[in-house]
PDB file of C-alpha atoms in Angstrom:
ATOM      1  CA  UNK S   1      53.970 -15.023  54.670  1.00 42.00           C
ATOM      2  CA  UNK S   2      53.611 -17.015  51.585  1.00 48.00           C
ATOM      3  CA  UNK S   3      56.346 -18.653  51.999  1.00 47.00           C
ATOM      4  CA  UNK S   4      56.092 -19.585  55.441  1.00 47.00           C
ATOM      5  CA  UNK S   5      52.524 -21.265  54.152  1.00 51.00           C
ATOM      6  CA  UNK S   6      54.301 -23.340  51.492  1.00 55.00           C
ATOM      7  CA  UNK S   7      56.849 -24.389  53.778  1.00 54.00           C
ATOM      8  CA  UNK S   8      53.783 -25.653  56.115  1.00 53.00           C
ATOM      9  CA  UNK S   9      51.933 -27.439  53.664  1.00 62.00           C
ATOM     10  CA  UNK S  10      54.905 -29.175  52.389  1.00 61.00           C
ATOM     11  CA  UNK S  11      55.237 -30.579  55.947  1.00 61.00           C
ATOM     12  CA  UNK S  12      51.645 -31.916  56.020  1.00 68.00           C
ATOM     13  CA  UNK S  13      52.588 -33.553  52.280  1.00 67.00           C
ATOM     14  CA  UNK S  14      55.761 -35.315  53.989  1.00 64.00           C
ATOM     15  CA  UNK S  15      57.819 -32.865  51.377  1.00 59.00           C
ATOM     16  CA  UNK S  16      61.574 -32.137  52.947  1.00 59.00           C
ATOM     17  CA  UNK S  17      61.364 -28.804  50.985  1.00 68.00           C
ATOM     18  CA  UNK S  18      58.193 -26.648  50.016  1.00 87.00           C
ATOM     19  CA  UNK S  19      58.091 -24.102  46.767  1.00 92.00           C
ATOM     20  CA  UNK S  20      56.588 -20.867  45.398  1.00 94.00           C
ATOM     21  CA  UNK S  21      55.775 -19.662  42.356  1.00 94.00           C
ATOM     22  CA  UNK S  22      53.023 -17.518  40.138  1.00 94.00           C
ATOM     23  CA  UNK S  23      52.465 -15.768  37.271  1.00 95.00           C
ATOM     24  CA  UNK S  24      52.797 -12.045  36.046  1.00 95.00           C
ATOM     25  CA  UNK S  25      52.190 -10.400  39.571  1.00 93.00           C
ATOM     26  CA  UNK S  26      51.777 -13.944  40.746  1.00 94.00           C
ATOM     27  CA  UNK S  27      55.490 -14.396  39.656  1.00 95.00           C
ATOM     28  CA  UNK S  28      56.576 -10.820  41.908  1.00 95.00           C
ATOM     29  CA  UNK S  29      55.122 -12.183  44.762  1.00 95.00           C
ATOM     30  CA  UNK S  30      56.598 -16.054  44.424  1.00 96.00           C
ATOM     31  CA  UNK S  31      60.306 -13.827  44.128  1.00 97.00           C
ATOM     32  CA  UNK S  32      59.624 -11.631  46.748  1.00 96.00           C
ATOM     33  CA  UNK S  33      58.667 -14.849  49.014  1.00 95.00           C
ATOM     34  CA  UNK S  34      61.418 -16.704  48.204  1.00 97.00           C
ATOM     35  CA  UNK S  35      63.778 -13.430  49.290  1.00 97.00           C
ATOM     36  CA  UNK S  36      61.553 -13.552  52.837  1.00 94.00           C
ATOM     37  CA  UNK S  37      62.326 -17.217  53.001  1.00 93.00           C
ATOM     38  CA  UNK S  38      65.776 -16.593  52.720  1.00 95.00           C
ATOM     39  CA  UNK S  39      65.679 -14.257  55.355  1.00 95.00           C
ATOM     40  CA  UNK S  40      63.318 -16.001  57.787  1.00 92.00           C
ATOM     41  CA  UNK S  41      65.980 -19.443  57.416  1.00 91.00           C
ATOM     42  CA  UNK S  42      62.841 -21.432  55.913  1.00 88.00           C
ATOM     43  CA  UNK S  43      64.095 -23.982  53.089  1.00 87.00           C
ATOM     44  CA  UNK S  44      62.548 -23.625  49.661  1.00 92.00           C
ATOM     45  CA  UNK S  45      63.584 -25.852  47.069  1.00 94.00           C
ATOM     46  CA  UNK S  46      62.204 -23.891  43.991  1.00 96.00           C
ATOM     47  CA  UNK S  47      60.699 -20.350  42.752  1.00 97.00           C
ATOM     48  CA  UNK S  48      58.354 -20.877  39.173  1.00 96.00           C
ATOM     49  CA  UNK S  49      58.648 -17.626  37.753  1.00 98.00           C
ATOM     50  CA  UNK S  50      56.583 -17.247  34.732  1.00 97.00           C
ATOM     51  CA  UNK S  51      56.080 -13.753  33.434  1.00 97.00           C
ATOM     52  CA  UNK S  52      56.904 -11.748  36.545  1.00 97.00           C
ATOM     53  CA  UNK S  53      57.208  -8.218  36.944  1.00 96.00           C
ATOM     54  CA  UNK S  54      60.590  -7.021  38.902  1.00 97.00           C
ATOM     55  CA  UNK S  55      61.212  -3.500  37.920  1.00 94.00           C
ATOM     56  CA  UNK S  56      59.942  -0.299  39.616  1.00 90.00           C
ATOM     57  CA  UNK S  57      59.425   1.200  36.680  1.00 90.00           C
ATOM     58  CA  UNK S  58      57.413   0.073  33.099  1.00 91.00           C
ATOM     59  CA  UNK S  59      61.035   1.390  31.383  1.00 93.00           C
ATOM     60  CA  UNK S  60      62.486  -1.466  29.897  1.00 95.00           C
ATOM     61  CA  UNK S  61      63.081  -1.763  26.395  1.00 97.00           C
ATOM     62  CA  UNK S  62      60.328  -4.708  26.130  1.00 97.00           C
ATOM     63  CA  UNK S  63      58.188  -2.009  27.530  1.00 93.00           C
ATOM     64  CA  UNK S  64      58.422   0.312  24.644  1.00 93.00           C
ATOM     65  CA  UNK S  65      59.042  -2.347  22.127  1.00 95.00           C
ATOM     66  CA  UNK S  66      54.901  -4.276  23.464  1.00 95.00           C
ATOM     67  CA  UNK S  67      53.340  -1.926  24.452  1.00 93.00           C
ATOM     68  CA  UNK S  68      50.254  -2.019  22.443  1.00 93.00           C
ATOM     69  CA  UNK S  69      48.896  -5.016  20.599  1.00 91.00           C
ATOM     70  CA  UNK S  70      50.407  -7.152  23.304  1.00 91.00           C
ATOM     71  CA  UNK S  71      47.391  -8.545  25.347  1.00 89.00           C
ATOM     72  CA  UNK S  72      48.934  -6.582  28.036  1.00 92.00           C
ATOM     73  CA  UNK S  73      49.555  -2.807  27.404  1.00 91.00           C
ATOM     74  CA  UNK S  74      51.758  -0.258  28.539  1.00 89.00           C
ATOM     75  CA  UNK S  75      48.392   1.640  30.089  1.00 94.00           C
ATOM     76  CA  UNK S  76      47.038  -1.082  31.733  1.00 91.00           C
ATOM     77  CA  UNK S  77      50.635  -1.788  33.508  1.00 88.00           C
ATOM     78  CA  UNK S  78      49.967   1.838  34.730  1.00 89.00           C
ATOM     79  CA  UNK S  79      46.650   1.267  35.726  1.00 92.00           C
ATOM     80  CA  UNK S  80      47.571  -1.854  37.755  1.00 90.00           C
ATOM     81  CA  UNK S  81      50.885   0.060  39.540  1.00 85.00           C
ATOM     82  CA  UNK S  82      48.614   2.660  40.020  1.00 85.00           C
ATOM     83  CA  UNK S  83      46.611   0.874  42.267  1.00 88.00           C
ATOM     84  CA  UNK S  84      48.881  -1.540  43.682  1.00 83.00           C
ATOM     85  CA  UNK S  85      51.698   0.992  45.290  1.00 84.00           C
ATOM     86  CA  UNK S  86      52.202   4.710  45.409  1.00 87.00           C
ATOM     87  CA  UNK S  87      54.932   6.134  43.262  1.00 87.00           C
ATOM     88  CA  UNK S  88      57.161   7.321  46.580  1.00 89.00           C
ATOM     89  CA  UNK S  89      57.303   3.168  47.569  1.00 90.00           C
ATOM     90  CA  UNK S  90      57.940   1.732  44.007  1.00 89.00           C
ATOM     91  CA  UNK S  91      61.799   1.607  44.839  1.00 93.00           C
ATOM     92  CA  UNK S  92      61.065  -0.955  47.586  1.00 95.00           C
ATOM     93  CA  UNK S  93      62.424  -4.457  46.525  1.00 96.00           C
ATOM     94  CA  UNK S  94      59.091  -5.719  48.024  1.00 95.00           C
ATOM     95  CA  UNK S  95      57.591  -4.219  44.676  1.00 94.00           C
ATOM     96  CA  UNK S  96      60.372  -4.494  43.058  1.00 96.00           C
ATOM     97  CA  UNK S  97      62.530  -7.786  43.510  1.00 97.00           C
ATOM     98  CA  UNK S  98      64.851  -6.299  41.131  1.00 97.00           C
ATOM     99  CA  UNK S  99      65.865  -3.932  43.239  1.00 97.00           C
ATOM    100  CA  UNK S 100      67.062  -5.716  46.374  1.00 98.00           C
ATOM    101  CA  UNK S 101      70.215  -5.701  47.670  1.00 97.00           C
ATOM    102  CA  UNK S 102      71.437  -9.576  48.006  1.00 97.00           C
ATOM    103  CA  UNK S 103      69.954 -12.193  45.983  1.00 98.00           C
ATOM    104  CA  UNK S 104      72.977 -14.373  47.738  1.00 98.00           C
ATOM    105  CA  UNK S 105      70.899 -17.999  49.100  1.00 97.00           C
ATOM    106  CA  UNK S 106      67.740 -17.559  47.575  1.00 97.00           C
ATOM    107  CA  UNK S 107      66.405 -20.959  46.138  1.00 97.00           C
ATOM    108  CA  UNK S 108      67.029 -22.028  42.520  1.00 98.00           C
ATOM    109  CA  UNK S 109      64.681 -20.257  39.872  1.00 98.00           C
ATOM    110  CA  UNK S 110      62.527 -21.656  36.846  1.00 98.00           C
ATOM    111  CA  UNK S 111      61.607 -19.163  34.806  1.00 98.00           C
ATOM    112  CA  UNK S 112      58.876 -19.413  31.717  1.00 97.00           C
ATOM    113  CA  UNK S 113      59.111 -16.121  29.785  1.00 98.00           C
ATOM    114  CA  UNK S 114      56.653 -14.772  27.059  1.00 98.00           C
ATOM    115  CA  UNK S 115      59.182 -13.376  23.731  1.00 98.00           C
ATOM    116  CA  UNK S 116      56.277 -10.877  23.236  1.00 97.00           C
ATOM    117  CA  UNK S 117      55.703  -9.731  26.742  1.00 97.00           C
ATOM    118  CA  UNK S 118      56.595  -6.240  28.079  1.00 96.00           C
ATOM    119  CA  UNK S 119      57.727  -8.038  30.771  1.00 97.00           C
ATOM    120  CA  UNK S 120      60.397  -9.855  29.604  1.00 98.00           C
ATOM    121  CA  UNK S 121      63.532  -7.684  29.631  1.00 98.00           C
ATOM    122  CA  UNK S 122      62.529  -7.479  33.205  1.00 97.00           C
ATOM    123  CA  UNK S 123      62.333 -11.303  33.855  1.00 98.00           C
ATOM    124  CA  UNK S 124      65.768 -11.742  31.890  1.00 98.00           C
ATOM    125  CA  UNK S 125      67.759  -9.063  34.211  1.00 98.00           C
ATOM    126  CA  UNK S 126      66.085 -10.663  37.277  1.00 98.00           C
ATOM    127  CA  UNK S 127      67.284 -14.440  36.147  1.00 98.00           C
ATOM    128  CA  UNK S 128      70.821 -12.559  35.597  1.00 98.00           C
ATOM    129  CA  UNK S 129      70.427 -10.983  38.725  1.00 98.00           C
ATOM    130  CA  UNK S 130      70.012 -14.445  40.614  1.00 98.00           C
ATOM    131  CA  UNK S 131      72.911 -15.826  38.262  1.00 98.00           C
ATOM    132  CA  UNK S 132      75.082 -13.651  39.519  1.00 98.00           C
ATOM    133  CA  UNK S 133      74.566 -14.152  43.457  1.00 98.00           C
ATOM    134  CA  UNK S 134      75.303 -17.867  42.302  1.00 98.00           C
ATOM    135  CA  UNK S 135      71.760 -18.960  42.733  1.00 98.00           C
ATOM    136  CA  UNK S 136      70.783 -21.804  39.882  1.00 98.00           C
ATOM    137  CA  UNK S 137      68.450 -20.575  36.716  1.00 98.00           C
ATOM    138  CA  UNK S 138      66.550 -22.277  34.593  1.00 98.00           C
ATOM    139  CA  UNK S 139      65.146 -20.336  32.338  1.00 98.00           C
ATOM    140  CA  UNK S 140      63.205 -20.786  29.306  1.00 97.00           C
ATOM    141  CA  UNK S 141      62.391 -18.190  26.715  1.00 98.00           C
ATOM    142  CA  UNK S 142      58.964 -19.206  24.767  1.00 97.00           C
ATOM    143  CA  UNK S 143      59.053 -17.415  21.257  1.00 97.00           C
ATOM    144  CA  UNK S 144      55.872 -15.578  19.463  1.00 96.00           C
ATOM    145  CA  UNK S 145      53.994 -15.923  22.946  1.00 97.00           C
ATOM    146  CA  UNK S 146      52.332 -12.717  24.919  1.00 96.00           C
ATOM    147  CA  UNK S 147      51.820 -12.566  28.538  1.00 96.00           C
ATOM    148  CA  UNK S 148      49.551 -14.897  30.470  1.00 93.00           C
ATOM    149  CA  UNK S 149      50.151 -17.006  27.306  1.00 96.00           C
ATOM    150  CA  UNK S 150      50.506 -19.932  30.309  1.00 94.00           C
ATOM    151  CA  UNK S 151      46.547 -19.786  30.874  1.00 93.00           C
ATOM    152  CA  UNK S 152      45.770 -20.505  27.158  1.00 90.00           C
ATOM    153  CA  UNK S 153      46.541 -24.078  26.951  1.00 87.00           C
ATOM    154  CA  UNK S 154      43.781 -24.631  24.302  1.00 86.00           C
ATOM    155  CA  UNK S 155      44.529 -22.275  21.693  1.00 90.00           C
ATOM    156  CA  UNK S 156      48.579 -21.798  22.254  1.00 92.00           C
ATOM    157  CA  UNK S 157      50.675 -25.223  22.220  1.00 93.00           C
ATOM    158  CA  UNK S 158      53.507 -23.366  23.781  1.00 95.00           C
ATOM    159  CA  UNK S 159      51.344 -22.720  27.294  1.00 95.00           C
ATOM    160  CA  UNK S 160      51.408 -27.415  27.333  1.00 94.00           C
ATOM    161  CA  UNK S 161      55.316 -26.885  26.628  1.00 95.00           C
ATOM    162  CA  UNK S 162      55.502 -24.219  29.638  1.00 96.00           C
ATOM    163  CA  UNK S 163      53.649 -26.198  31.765  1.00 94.00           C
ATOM    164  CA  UNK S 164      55.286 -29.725  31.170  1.00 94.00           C
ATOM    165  CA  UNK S 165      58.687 -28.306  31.804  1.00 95.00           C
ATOM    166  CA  UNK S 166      57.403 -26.196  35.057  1.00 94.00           C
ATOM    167  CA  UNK S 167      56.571 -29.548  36.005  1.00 93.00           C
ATOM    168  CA  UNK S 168      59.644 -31.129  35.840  1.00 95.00           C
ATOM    169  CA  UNK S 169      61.805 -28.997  37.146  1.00 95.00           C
ATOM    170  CA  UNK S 170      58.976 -28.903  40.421  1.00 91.00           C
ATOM    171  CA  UNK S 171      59.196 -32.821  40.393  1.00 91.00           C
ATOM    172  CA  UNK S 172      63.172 -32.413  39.981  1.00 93.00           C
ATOM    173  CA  UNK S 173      63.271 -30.190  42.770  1.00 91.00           C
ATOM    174  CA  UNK S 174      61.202 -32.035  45.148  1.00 85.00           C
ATOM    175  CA  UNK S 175      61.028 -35.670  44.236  1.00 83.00           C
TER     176      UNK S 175
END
């Protein structure tokens, strides 16, 4: 697994502790990972969630609310869950991270969310989610910003701030 890769080439860097993390679906599979790491008893000292989808569904109020004009629209969600998963296995947390049952042990969570992102009702229920099973959040809320607004470090200041402060809290958690 991903996680199981991490935790390997954190070895061969003399790290104690290996992370995970991605963007928009990158984000899904850096939660999903960490869940898997959990489970499998290897130690992770961080997830970087920025922008990740966690719901089964595109029915969040963020949804509705972006989903035109966005950079990322409510039919191109479709298209992508379209031909990611079939509707009968959208329910599975794998998909979903949302959705699964304990969240108790995962490792601590930075999360950089886009304000205009019809993603980010989903990212704010998952960081409560995680809150809840007593697992630490960071999370950080960047205002005006659309998805994948990370990748546009020229023309959006707020993709530097994201970055610098994904940073840190890696460095934190490692170093």
């Amino acid at each position: 697994t991903l996680a199981a890769v991490a935790a390997i080439h954190a070895r061969d860097l003399g790290w104690p502790l290996a992370c995970v993390g991605g963007d928009s679906a990158g984000g899904t599979l850096a939660a999903v990972a960490a869940i898997h790491a959990r489970d499998l008893g290897w130690p992770l000292a961080l997830q970087l969630l920025i922008t990740p989808s966690t719901t089964a569904h595109a029915d969040t109020p963020s949804h509705l609310s972006f989903a035109t004009g966005h950079l990322l629209e409510a039919e191109m969600i479709g298209w992508f869950f379209d031909h990611y998963i079939d509707k009968a296995h959208r329910t599975d947390w794998r998909f979903a991270p949302l959705l699964a049952e304990d969240l108790d042990g995962v490792a601590p969570a930075c999360f950089s969310l886009a304000e205009c992102d019809p993603l980010v009702d989903e990212g704010l229920a998952y960081a409560d989610r995680l809150r809840l099973a007593g697992v630490p959040v960071e999370l950080e809320l960047f205002k005006g910003v659309t998805h994948d607004f990370i990748k546009l470090g020229r023309a959006v200041p707020e993709a530097h701030k994201a970055q610098a402060a994904l940073a840190a809290s890696l460095h934190a958690a490692l170093f």
